[in-house]
Coordinates of C-alpha atoms in Angstrom, one line a residue:
X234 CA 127.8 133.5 130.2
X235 CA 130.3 131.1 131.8
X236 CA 132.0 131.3 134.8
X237 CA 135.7 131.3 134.9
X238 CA 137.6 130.5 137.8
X239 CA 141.4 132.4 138.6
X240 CA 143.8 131.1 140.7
X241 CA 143.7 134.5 143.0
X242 CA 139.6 134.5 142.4
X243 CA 139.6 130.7 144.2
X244 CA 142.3 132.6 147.1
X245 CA 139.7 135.2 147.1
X246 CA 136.7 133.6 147.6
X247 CA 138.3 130.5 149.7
X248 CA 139.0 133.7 152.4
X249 CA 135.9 134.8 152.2
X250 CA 134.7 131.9 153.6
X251 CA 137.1 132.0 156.1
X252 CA 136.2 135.1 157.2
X253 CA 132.6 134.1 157.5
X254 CA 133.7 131.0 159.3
X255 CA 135.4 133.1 161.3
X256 CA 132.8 135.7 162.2
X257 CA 130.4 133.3 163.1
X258 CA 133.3 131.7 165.8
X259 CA 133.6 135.3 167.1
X260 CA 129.9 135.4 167.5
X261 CA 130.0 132.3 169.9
X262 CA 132.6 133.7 171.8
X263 CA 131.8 136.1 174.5
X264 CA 135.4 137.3 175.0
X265 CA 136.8 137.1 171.8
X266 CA 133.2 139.2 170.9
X267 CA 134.1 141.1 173.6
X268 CA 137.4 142.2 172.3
X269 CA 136.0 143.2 168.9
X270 CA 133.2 145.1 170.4
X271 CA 136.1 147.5 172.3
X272 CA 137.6 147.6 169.2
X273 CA 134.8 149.1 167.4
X274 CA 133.7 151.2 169.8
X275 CA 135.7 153.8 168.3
X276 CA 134.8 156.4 165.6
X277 CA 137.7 155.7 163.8
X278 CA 137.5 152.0 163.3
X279 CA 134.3 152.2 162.4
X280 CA 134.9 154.8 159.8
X281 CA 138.2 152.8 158.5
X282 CA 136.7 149.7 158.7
X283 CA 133.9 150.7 156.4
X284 CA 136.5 151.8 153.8
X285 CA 138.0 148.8 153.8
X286 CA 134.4 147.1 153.5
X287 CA 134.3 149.2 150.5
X288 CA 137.3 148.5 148.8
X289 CA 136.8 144.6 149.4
X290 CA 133.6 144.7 147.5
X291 CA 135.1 146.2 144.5
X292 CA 137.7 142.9 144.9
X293 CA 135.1 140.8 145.0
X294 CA 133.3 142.2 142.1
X295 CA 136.9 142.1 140.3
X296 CA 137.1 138.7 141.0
X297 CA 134.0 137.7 138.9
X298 CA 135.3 136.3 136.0
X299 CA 132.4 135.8 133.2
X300 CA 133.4 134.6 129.1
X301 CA 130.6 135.8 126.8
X302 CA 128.9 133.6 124.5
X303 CA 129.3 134.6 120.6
X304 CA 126.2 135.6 118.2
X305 CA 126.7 133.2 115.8
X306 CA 124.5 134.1 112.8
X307 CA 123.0 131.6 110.6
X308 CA 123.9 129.1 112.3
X309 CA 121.0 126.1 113.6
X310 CA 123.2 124.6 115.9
X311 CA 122.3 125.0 120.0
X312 CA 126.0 124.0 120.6
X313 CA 126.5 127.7 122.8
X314 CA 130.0 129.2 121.6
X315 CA 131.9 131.5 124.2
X316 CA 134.6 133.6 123.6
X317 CA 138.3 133.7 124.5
X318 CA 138.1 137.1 126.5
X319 CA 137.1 137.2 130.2
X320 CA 135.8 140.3 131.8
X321 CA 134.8 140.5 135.3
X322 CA 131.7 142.1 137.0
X323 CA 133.5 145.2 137.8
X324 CA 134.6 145.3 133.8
X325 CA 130.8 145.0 132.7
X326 CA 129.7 147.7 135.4
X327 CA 132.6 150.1 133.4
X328 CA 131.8 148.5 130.1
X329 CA 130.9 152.3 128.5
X330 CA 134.2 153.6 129.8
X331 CA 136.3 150.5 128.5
X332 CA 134.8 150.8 124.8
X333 CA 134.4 154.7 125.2
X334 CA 138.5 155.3 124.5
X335 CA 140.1 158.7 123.3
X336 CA 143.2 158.8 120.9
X337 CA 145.6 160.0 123.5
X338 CA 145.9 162.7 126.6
X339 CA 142.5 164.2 128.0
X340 CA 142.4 166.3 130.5
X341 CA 139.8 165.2 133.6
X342 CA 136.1 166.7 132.6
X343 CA 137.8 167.9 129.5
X344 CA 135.7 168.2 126.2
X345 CA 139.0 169.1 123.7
X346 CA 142.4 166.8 123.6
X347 CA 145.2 168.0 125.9
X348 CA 147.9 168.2 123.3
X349 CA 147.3 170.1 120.2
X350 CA 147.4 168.5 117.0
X351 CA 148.4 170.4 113.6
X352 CA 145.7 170.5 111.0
X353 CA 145.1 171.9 107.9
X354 CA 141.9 174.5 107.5
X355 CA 139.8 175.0 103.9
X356 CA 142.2 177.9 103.4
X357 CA 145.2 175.9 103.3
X358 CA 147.1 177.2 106.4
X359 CA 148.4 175.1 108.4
X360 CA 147.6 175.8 112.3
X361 CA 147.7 173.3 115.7
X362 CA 144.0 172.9 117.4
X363 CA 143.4 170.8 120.3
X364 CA 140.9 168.3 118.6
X365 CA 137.6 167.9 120.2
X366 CA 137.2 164.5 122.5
X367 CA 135.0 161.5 120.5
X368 CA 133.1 160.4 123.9
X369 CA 132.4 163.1 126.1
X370 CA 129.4 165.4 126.3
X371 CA 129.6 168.9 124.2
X372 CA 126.7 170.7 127.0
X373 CA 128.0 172.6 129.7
X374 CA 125.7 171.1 132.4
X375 CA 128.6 169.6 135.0
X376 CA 126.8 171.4 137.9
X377 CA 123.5 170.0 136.8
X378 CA 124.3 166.9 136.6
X379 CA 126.6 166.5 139.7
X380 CA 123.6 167.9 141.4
X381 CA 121.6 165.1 140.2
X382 CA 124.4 162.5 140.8
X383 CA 124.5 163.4 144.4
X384 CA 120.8 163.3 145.0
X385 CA 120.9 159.7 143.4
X386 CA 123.8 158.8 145.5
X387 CA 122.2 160.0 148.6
X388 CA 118.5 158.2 148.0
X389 CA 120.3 154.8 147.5
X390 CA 122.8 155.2 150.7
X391 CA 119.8 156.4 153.0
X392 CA 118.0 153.2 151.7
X393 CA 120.4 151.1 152.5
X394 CA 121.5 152.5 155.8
X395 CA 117.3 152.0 156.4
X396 CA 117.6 148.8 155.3
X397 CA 120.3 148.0 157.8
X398 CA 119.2 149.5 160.7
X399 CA 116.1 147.8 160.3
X400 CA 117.7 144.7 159.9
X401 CA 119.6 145.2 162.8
X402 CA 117.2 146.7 165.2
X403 CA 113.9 145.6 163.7
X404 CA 111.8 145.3 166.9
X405 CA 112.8 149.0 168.7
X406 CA 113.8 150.5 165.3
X407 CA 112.4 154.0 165.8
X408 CA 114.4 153.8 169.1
X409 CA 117.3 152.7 167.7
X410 CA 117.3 155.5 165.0
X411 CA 117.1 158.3 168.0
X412 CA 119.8 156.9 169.8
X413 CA 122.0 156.1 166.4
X414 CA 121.2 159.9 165.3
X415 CA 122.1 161.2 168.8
X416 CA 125.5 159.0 169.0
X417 CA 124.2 157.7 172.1
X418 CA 124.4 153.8 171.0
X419 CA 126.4 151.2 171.9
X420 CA 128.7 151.3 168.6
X421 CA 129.6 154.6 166.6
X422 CA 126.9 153.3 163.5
X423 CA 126.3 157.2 163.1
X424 CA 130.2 157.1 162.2
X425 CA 129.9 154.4 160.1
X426 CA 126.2 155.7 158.2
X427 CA 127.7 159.1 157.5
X428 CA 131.3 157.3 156.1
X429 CA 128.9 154.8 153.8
X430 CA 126.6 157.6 152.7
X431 CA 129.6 159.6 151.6
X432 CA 131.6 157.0 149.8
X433 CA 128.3 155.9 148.0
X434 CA 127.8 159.2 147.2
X435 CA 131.0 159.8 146.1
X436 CA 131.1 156.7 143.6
X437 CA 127.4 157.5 142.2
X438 CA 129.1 160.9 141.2
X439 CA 131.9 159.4 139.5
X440 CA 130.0 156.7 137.9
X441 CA 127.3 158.6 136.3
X442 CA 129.4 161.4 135.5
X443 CA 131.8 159.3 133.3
X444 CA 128.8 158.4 131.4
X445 CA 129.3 162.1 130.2
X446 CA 133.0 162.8 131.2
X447 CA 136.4 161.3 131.5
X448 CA 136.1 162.1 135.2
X449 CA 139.8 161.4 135.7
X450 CA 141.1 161.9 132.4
X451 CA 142.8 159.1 129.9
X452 CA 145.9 158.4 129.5
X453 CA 148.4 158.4 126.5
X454 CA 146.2 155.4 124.4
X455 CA 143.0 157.3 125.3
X456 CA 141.9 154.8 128.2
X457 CA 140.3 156.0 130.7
X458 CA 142.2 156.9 134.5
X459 CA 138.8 156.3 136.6
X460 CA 138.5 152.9 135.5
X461 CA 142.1 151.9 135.5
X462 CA 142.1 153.4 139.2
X463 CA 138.8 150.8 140.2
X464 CA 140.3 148.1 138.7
X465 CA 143.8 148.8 140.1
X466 CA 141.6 147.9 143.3
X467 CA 141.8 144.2 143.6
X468 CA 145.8 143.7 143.0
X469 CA 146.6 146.2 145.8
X470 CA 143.8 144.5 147.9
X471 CA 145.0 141.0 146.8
X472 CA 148.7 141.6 147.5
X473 CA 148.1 143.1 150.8
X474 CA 145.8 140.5 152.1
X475 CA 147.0 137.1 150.3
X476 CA 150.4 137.7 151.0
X477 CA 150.0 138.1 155.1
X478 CA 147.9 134.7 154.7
X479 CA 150.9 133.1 153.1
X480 CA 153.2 134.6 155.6
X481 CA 151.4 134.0 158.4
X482 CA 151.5 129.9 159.3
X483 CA 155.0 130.1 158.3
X484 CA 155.9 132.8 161.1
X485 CA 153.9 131.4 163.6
X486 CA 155.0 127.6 163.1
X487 CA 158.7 128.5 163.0
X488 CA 158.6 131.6 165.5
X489 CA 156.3 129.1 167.9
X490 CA 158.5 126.0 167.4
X491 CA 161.7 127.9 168.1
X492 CA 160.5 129.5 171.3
X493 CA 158.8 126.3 172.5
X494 CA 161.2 123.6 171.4
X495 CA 164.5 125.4 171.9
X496 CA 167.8 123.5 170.9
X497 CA 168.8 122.5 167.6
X498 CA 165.4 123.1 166.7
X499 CA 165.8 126.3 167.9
X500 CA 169.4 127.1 166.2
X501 CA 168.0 125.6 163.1
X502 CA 165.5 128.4 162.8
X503 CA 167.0 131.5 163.4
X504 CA 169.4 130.6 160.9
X505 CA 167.3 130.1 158.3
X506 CA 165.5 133.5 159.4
X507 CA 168.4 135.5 160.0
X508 CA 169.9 134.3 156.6
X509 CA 166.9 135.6 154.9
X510 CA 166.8 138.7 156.7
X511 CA 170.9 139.7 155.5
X512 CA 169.5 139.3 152.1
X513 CA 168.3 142.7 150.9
X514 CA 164.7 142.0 150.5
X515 CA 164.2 143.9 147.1
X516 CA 167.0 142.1 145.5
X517 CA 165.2 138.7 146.5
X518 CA 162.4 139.7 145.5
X519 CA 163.9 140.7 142.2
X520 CA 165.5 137.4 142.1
X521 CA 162.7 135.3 142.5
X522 CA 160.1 137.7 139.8
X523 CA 162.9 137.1 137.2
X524 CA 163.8 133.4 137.6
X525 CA 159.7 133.0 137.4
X526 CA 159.2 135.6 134.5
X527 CA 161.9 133.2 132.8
X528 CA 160.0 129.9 133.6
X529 CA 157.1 131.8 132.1
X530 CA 158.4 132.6 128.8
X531 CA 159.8 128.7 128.3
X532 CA 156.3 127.6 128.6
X533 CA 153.6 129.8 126.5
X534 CA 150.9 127.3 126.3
X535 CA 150.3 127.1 129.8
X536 CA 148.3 130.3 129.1
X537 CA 145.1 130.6 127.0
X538 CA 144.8 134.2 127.5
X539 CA 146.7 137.0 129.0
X540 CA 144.8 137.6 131.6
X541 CA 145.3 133.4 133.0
X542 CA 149.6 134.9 132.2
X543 CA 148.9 138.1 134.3
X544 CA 147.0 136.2 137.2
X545 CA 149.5 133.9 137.3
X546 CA 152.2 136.3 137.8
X547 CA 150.3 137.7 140.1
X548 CA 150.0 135.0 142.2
X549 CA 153.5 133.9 142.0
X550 CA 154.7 137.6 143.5
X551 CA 152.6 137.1 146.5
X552 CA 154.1 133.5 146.9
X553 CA 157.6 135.2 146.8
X554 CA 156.6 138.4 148.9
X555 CA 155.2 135.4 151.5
X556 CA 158.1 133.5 151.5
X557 CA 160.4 136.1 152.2
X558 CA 158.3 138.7 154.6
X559 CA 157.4 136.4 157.3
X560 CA 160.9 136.5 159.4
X561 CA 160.4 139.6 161.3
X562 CA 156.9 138.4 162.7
X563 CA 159.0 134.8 163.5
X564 CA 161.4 136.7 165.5
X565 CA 158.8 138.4 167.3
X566 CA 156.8 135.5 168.2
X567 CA 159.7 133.1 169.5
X568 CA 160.6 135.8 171.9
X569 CA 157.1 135.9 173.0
X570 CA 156.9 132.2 173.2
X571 CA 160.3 132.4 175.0
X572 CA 159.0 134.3 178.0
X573 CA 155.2 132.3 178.1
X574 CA 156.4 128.8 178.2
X575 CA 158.1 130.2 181.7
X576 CA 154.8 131.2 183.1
X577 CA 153.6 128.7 185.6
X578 CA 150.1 127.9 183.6
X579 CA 152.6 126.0 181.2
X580 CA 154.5 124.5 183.9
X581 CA 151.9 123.3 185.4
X582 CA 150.8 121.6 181.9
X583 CA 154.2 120.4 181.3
X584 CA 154.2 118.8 184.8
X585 CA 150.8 117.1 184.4
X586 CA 151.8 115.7 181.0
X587 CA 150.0 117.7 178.7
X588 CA 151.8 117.0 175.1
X589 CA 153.4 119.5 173.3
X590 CA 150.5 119.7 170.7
X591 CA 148.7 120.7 173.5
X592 CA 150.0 123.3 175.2
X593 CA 150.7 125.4 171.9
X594 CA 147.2 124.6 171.0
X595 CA 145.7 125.9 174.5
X596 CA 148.0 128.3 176.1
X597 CA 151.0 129.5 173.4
X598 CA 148.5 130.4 170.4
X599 CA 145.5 131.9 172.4
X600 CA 148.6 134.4 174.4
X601 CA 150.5 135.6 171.0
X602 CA 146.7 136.5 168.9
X603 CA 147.3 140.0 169.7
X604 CA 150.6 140.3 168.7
X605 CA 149.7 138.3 165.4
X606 CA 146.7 140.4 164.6
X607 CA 148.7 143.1 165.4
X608 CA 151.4 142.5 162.7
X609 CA 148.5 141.6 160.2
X610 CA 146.9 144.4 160.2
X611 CA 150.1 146.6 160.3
X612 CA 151.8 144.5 157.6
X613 CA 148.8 144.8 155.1
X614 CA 149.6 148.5 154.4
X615 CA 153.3 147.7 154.1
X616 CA 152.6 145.0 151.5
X617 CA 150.5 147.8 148.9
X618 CA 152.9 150.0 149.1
X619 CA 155.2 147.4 148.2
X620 CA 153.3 146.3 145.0
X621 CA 154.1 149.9 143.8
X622 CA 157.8 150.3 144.7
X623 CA 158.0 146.8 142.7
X624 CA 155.7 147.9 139.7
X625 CA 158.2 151.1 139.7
X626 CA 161.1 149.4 139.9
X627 CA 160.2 146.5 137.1
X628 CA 159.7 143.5 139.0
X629 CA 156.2 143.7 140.3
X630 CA 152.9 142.3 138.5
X631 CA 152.5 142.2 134.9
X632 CA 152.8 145.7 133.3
X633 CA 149.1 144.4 131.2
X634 CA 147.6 144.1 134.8
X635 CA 146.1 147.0 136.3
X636 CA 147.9 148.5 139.2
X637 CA 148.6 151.5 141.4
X638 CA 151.9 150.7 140.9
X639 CA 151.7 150.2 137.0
X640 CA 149.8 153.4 136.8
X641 CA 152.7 155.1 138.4
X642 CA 155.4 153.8 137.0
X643 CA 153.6 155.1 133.4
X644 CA 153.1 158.3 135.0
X645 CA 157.0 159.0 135.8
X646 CA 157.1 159.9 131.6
X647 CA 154.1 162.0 131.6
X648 CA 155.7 164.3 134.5
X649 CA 158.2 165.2 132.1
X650 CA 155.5 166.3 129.9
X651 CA 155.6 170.1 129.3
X652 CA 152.2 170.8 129.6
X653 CA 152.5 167.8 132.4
X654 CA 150.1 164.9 132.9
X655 CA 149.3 164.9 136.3
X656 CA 146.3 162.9 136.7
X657 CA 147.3 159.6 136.5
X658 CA 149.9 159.9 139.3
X659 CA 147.0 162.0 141.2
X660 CA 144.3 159.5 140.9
X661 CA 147.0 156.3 141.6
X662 CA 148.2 157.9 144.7
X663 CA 144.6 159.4 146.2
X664 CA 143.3 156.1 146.0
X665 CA 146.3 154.3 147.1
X666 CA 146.3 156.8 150.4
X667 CA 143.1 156.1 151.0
X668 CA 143.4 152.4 151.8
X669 CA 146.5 152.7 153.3
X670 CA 145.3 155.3 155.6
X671 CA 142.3 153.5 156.6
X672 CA 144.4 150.1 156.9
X673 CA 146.7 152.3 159.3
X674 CA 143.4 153.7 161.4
X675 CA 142.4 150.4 162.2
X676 CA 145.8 148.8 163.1
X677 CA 146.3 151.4 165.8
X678 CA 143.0 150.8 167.0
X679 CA 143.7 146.9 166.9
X680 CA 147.0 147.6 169.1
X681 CA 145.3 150.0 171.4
X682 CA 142.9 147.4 172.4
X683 CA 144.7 144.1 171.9
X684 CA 148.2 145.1 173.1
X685 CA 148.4 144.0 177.2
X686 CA 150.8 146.9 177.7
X687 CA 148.6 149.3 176.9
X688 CA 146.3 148.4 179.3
X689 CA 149.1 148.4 182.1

């Protein structure tokens, strides 16, 4: 094997070292810890925030990418020979449902095609017959072995939640499993066990299921939904999260400047951000995909495969959802700049000297972190629901790339179907709502505690 490395799987890991950079900053912080303590004091952050956990380990695992060496047969050469295909983690963990495909529409735990077929019997009359499924078990035992799935699923997440606890509490740990059990410690873990032990369950019934099963069905080639709906994971992630990274130093240099600096600096900024705003954002965006599609198709050869074509299309629409999503957080942060550089802490600074740098370094930022982490959060949900509208619409990522969005827009044809195909729009949007919901959950949370006016 040989490691390839994506343009988005470099943003993805380069944050992930952030975020541990990050965490341990928090850690030496006893307000900032402070602050992220009252946040998870609630059963609801804890519960959203370990959905999100799980979706971003599915990312990571999509952003793996591996290229296969080749058997090369009769050959005495060492020289190791690797193919042109990548695949991910994620794509070896699905490996039987990628090579497992139907010849078009299954129904989900369906053993017969979902469209009938016309055939000719030994008797010579011609009749239609839904032809039986290539890849799917013909014994009735789904009870069985859901039973058994569970029970697999719910060993492995009550090892691990040992595992943690342990980890965490290794020197009272009986006591710390009494008071976890009873809800009486300091953070909701019960919450957050009980949320892990069900989404672990839940995917170890999927997964070995679809040994057996299309779980989710296949679509009109015969792939398989459940694995198109994992691996539509990491482009609704990526968008969301990239994308508010990109935004974010522009919004708060600009907004920050404008409030602090005032004059032409000032004029300067809000009409660049008011220009952009009188643009309707979907025909920007629409703008910039084409004008970079275009560039695209001029140069072929920067692209070896079309995964390295779809990444970088990828990459390019958070770059233009970045560029043109970060005025409304601007706006919001030079009229919070506006009122704090009146505050007499500033005065005072400005009196004794301090620079500019300074004072925006010390006593701006540290005063507008709620407000940012506010709009993060809150802005991450907007931005994968986005990647769908676009997909729909035609401008969004490349229609070879998996996405919610992709997966919809296919699934507008198949509602038309008479009998319908419904379960590629179904297993899209449940999985779509279920990160948006939990990215919602813990924004309000995120206000709730951050926001000073809801502490007045």
């Amino acid at each position: 094997m040989k490691l390839v490395l994506l343009w988005t799987d470099i943003l993805v890991w380069s944050l992930m070292i952030v975020l541990f950079l990050g965490s341990w900053v928090i850690s030496r912080s006893p307000q900032i810890k402070a602050q992220w303590h009252a946040i998870f004091r609630s059963s609801i952050a804890m519960a959203s925030s370990t959905v999100l956990l799980f979706y971003l380990l599915f990312t990571l695992l999509d952003s793996v990418h591996l290229r296969l060496a080749l058997p090369l047969e009769g050959q005495k050469s060492q020289e190791v020979v690797y193919g042109s295909e990548m695949v991910s983690l994620l794509d070896l963990i699905f490996e039987h449902n990628i090579q497992n495909t139907e010849r078009t529409y299954s129904a989900p735990f369906a053993t017969v095609e979902y469209t009938s077929s016309i055939m000719v019997d030994e008797n010579g009359m011609t009749k239609q017959v839904h032809l039986p499924l290539k890849h799917v078990s013909t014994k009735d035992n789904v009870l069985q072995e859901s039973l058994f799935a569970l029970g697999v699923g719910l060993i492995v997440s009550l090892s691990l939640v040992v595992l943690h606890l342990w980890w965490r509490e290794r020197s009272r740990f009986m006591l710390a499993w009494k008071e976890m059990w009873q809800g009486e410690s300091d953070l909701p873990w019960r919450t957050a066990y009980v949320t892990f032990i069900v989404l672990v369950m839940a995917f170890t019934w999927l997964y070995m299921l679809s040994y057996s099963y299309h779980v989710l069905g296949t679509d009109k080639v015969g792939n398989d939904v459940l694995y198109q709906s994992f691996k539509s994971i990491r482009t609704g992630v990526l968008i969301g999260i990239l994308t508010t990274l990109i935004m974010l130093p522009v919004a708060v240099i600009l907004g920050v400047s404008a409030g602090l600096f005032g004059g032409w600096v000032d004029d300067v900024i809000q009409y660049i951000y008011t220009t952009l705003s009188s643009i309707p954002g979907v025909l920007l965006i629409a703008a910039g995909v084409l004008s970079m599609q275009v560039m695209m198709s001029n140069h072929p050869t920067w692209f070896e495969t079309t995964l390295e074509r779809s990444d970088l299309r990828l990459l390019f629409l958070i770059l233009i959802l970045g560029i043109t999503s970060w005025t409304g957080l601007c706006r919001l942060l030079r009229a919070e700049t506006l009122k704090i550089s009146q505050m007499e802490f500033v005065t005072a600074a400005k009196a004794f000297g301090v620079s500019k740098l300074t004072i925006i370094r010390r006593h701006i930022v540290p005063n507008l972190m709620h407000i940012i982490l506010i709009s993060v959060v809150l802005d991450f949900s907007g931005l994968v629901l986005a990647e769908a509208v676009l997909s729909y619409v035609g401008v969004g990522v490349d229609p070879t790339m998996h996405s919610w969005g992709n997966m919809i827009n296919q699934a507008r044809l198949e509602m038309a179907r008479e009998p319908m195909v419904w379960w590629s729009l179904f297993s899209a949007f449940v999985f779509m709502f279920i990160l948006v919901l939990a990215a919602n959950l813990f924004s309000d949370r995120i206000q709730t505690v951050l926001d000073p006016r809801n502490k007045v």
